[in-house]
mmCIF file of C-alpha atoms in Angstrom:
data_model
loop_
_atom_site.group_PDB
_atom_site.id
_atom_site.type_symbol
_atom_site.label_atom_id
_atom_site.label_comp_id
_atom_site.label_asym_id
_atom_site.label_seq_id
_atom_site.Cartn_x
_atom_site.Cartn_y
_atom_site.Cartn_z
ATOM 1 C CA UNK A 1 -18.959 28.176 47.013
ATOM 2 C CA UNK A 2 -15.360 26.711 46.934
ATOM 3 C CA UNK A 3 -14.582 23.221 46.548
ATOM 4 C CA UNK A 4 -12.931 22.238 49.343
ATOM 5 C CA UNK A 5 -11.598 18.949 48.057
ATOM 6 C CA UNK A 6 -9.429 20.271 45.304
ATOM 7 C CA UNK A 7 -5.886 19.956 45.481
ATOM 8 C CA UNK A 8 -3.521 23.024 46.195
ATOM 9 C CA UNK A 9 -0.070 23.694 45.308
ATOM 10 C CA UNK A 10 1.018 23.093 49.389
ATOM 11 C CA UNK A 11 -0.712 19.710 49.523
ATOM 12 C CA UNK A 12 2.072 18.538 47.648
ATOM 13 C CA UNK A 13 4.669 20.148 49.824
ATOM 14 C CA UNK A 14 2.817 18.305 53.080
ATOM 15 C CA UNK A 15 2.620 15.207 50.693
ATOM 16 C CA UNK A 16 5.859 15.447 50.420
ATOM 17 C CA UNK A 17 6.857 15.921 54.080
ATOM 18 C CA UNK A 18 5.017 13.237 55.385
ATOM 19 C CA UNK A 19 6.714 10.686 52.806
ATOM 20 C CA UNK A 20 10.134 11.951 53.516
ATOM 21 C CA UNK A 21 9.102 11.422 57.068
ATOM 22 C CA UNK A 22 8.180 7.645 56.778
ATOM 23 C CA UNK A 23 7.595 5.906 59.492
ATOM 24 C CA UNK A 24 8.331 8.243 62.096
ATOM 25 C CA UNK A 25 5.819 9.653 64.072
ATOM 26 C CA UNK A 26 4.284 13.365 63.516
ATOM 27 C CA UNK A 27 1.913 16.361 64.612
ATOM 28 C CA UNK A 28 0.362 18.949 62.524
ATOM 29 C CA UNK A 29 2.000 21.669 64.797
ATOM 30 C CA UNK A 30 5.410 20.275 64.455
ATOM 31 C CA UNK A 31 4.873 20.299 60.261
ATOM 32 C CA UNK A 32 3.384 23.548 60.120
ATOM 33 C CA UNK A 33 6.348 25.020 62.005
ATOM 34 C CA UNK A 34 8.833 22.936 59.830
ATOM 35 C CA UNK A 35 6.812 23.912 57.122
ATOM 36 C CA UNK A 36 6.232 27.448 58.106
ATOM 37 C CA UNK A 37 2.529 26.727 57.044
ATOM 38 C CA UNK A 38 -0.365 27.284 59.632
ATOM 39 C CA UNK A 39 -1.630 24.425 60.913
ATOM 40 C CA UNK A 40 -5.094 25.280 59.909
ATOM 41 C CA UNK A 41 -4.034 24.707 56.356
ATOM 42 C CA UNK A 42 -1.946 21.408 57.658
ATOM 43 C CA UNK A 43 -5.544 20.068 58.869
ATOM 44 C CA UNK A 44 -7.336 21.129 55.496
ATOM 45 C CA UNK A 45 -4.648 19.298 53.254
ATOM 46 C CA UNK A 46 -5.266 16.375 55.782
ATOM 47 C CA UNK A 47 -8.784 16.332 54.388
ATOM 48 C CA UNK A 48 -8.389 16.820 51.241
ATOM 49 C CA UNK A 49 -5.585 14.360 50.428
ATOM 50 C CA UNK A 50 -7.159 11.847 52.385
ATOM 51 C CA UNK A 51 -10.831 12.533 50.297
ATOM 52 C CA UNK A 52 -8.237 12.134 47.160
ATOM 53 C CA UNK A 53 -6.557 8.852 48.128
ATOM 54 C CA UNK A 54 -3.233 10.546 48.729
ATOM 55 C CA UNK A 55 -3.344 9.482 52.713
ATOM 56 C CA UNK A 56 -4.499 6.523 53.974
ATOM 57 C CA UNK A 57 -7.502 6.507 56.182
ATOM 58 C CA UNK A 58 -5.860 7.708 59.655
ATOM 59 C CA UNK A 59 -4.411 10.513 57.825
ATOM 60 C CA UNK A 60 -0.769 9.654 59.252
ATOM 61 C CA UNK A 61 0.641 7.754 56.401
ATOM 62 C CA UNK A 62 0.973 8.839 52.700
ATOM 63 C CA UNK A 63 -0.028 6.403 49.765
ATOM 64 C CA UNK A 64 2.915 6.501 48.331
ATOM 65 C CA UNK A 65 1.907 4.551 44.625
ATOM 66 C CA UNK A 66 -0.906 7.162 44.425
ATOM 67 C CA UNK A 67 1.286 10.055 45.068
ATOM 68 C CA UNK A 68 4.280 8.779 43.198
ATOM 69 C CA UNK A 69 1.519 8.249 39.775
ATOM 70 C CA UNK A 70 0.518 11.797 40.752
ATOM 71 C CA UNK A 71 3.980 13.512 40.957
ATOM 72 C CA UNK A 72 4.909 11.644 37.592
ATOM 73 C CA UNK A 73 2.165 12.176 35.424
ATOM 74 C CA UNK A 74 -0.121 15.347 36.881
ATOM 75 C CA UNK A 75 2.096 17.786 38.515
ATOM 76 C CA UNK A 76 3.717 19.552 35.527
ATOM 77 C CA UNK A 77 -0.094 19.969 34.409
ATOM 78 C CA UNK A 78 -1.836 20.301 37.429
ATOM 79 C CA UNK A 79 0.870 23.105 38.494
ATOM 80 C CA UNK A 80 2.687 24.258 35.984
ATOM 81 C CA UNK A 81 5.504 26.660 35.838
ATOM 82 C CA UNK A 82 7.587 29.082 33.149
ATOM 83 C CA UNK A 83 10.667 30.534 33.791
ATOM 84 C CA UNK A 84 10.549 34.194 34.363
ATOM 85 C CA UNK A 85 13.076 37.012 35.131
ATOM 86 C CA UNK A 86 16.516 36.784 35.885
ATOM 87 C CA UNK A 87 16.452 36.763 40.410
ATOM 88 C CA UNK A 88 18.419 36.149 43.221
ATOM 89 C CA UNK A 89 17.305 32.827 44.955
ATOM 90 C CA UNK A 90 17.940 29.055 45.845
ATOM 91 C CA UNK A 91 18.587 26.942 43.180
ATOM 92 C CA UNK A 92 16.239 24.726 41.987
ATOM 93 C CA UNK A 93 15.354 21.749 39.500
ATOM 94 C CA UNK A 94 18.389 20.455 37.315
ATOM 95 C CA UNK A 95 20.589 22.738 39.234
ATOM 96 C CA UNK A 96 20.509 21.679 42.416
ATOM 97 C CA UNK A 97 20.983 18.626 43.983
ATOM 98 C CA UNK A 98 20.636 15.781 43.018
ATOM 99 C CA UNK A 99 20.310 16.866 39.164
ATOM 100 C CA UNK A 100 23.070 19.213 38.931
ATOM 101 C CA UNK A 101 25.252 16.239 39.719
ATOM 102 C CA UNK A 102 24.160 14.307 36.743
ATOM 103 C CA UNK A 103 22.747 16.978 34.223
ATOM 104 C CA UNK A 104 24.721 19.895 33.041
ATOM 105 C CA UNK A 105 22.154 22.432 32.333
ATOM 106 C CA UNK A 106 22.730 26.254 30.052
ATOM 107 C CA UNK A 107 19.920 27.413 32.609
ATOM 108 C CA UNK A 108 19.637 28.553 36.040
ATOM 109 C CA UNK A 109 16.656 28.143 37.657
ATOM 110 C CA UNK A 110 15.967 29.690 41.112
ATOM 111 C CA UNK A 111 13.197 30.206 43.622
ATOM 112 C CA UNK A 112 13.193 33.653 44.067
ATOM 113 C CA UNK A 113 14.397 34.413 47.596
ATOM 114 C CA UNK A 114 16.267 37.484 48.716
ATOM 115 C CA UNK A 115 18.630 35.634 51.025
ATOM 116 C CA UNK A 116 19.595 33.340 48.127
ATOM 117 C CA UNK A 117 23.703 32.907 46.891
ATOM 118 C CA UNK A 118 22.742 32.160 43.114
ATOM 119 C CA UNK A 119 21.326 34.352 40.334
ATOM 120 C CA UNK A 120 18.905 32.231 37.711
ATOM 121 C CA UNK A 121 15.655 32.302 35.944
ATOM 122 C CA UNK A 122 12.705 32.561 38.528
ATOM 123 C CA UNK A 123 11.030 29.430 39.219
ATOM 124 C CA UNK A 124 7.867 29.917 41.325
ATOM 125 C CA UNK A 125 7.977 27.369 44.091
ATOM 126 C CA UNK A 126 4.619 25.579 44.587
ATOM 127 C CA UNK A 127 4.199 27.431 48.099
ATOM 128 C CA UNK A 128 5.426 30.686 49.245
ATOM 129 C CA UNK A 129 7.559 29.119 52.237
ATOM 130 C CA UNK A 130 9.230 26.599 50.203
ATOM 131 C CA UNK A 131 12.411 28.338 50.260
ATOM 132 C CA UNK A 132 12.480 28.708 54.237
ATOM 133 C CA UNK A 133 11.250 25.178 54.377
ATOM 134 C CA UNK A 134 14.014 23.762 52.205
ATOM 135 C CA UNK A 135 16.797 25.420 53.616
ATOM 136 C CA UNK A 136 16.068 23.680 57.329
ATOM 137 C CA UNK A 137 15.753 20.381 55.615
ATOM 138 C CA UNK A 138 18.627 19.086 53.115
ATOM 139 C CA UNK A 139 16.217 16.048 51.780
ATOM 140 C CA UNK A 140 12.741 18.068 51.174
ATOM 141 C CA UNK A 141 15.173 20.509 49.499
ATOM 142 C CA UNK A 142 16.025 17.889 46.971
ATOM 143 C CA UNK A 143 12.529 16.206 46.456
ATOM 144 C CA UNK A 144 11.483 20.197 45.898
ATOM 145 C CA UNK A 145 13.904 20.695 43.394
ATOM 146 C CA UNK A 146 13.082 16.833 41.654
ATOM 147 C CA UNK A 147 9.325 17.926 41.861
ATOM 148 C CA UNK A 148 10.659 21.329 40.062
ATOM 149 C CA UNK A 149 12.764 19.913 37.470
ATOM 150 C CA UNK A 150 9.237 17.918 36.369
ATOM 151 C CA UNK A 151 7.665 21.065 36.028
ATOM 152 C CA UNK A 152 10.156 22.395 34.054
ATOM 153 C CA UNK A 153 12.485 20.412 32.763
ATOM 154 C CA UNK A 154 12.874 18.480 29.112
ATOM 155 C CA UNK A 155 11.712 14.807 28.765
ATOM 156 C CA UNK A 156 14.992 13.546 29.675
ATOM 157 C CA UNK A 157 14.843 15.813 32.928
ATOM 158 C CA UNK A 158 11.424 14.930 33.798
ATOM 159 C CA UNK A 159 12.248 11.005 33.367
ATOM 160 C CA UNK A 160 15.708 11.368 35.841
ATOM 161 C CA UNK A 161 13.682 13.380 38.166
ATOM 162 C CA UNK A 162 11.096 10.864 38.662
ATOM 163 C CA UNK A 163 13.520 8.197 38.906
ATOM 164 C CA UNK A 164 15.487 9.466 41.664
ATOM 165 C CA UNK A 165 12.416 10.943 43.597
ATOM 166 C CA UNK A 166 10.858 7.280 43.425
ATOM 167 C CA UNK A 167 13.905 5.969 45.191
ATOM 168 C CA UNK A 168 14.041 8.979 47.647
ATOM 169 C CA UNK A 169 10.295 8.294 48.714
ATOM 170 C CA UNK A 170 10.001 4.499 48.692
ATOM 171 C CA UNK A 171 13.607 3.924 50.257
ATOM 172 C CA UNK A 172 12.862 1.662 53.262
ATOM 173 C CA UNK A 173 9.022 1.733 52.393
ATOM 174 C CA UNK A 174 9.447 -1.948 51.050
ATOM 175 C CA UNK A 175 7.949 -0.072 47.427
ATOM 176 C CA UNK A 176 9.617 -0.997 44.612
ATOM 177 C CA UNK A 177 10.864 2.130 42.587
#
């Protein structure tokens, strides 16, 4: 029997969503079709991030210190990724934005996507529709690509990312970074 309270890879990717979101109001169906996730799995991250103390009780509003301690210290173990093979794709991690303005990296690294303008070492993306996702929305793209750059990057990588995702998430959340 599964566990049906374990984190997956696209609870992070909702996570994220709703943060970027803030206060604004939302429906599942309008984030599963932003996220091009169904909204069955929408309703099941509900529950499980809400079990995990990742949403508050309502299931509308993220806790953002819980998610922030998860993305900082548990992602690059709890999902980890390798570079693989040399693919066409969307960059990702230190070279995209916001990194690639302030790190000058000898690697590449892409989400593979066929539609993609750069060549790079393959990066899996933590859901399959990450790549569609990011391109219709210029700020997930670049909390994607922070989230990436934890699970991928050097210490000095992995510190800036965290930084500047901190101040992405709790901007106008009254948070301190």
């Amino acid at each position: 029997m599964k566990n049906k309270t374990i984190l997956k890879p696209q609870d992070i990717l909702i996570l994220l969503k709703i943060a970027l979101l803030g206060d604004q109001p939302w429906l599942q169906q309008s984030l599963a079709q932003d996220l091009h996730i169904s909204q069955s799995e929408i309703s099941e991250c509900i529950s499980r991030s809400k079990y995990s103390g990742l949403l508050n009780a309502s299931g509308k509003k993220v806790n953002m210190l819980n998610f922030l301690e998860l993305i900082a210290h548990g992602v690059k173990y709890i999902f980890p990724q390798r570079p693989g093979a040399i693919v066409r794709g969307i960059a990702t991690a230190h070279a995209a934005a916001p990194l690639n303005e302030k790190i000058v990296g000898e690697e590449i690294y892409v989400w593979p996507y066929a539609r993609g303008t750069m060549r790079g070492q393959s990066i899996e993306p933590l859901y399959k529709t990450v790549p569609q996702a990011a391109l219709q929305d210029q700020k997930l793209y670049e909390a994607l690509a922070l989230i990436d750059a934890i699970r991928v990057g050097k210490v000095r990588e992995q510190q800036l990312a965290i930084e500047l995702l901190k101040k992405q998430l709790t901007h106008g959340t009254g948070l301190a970074a």
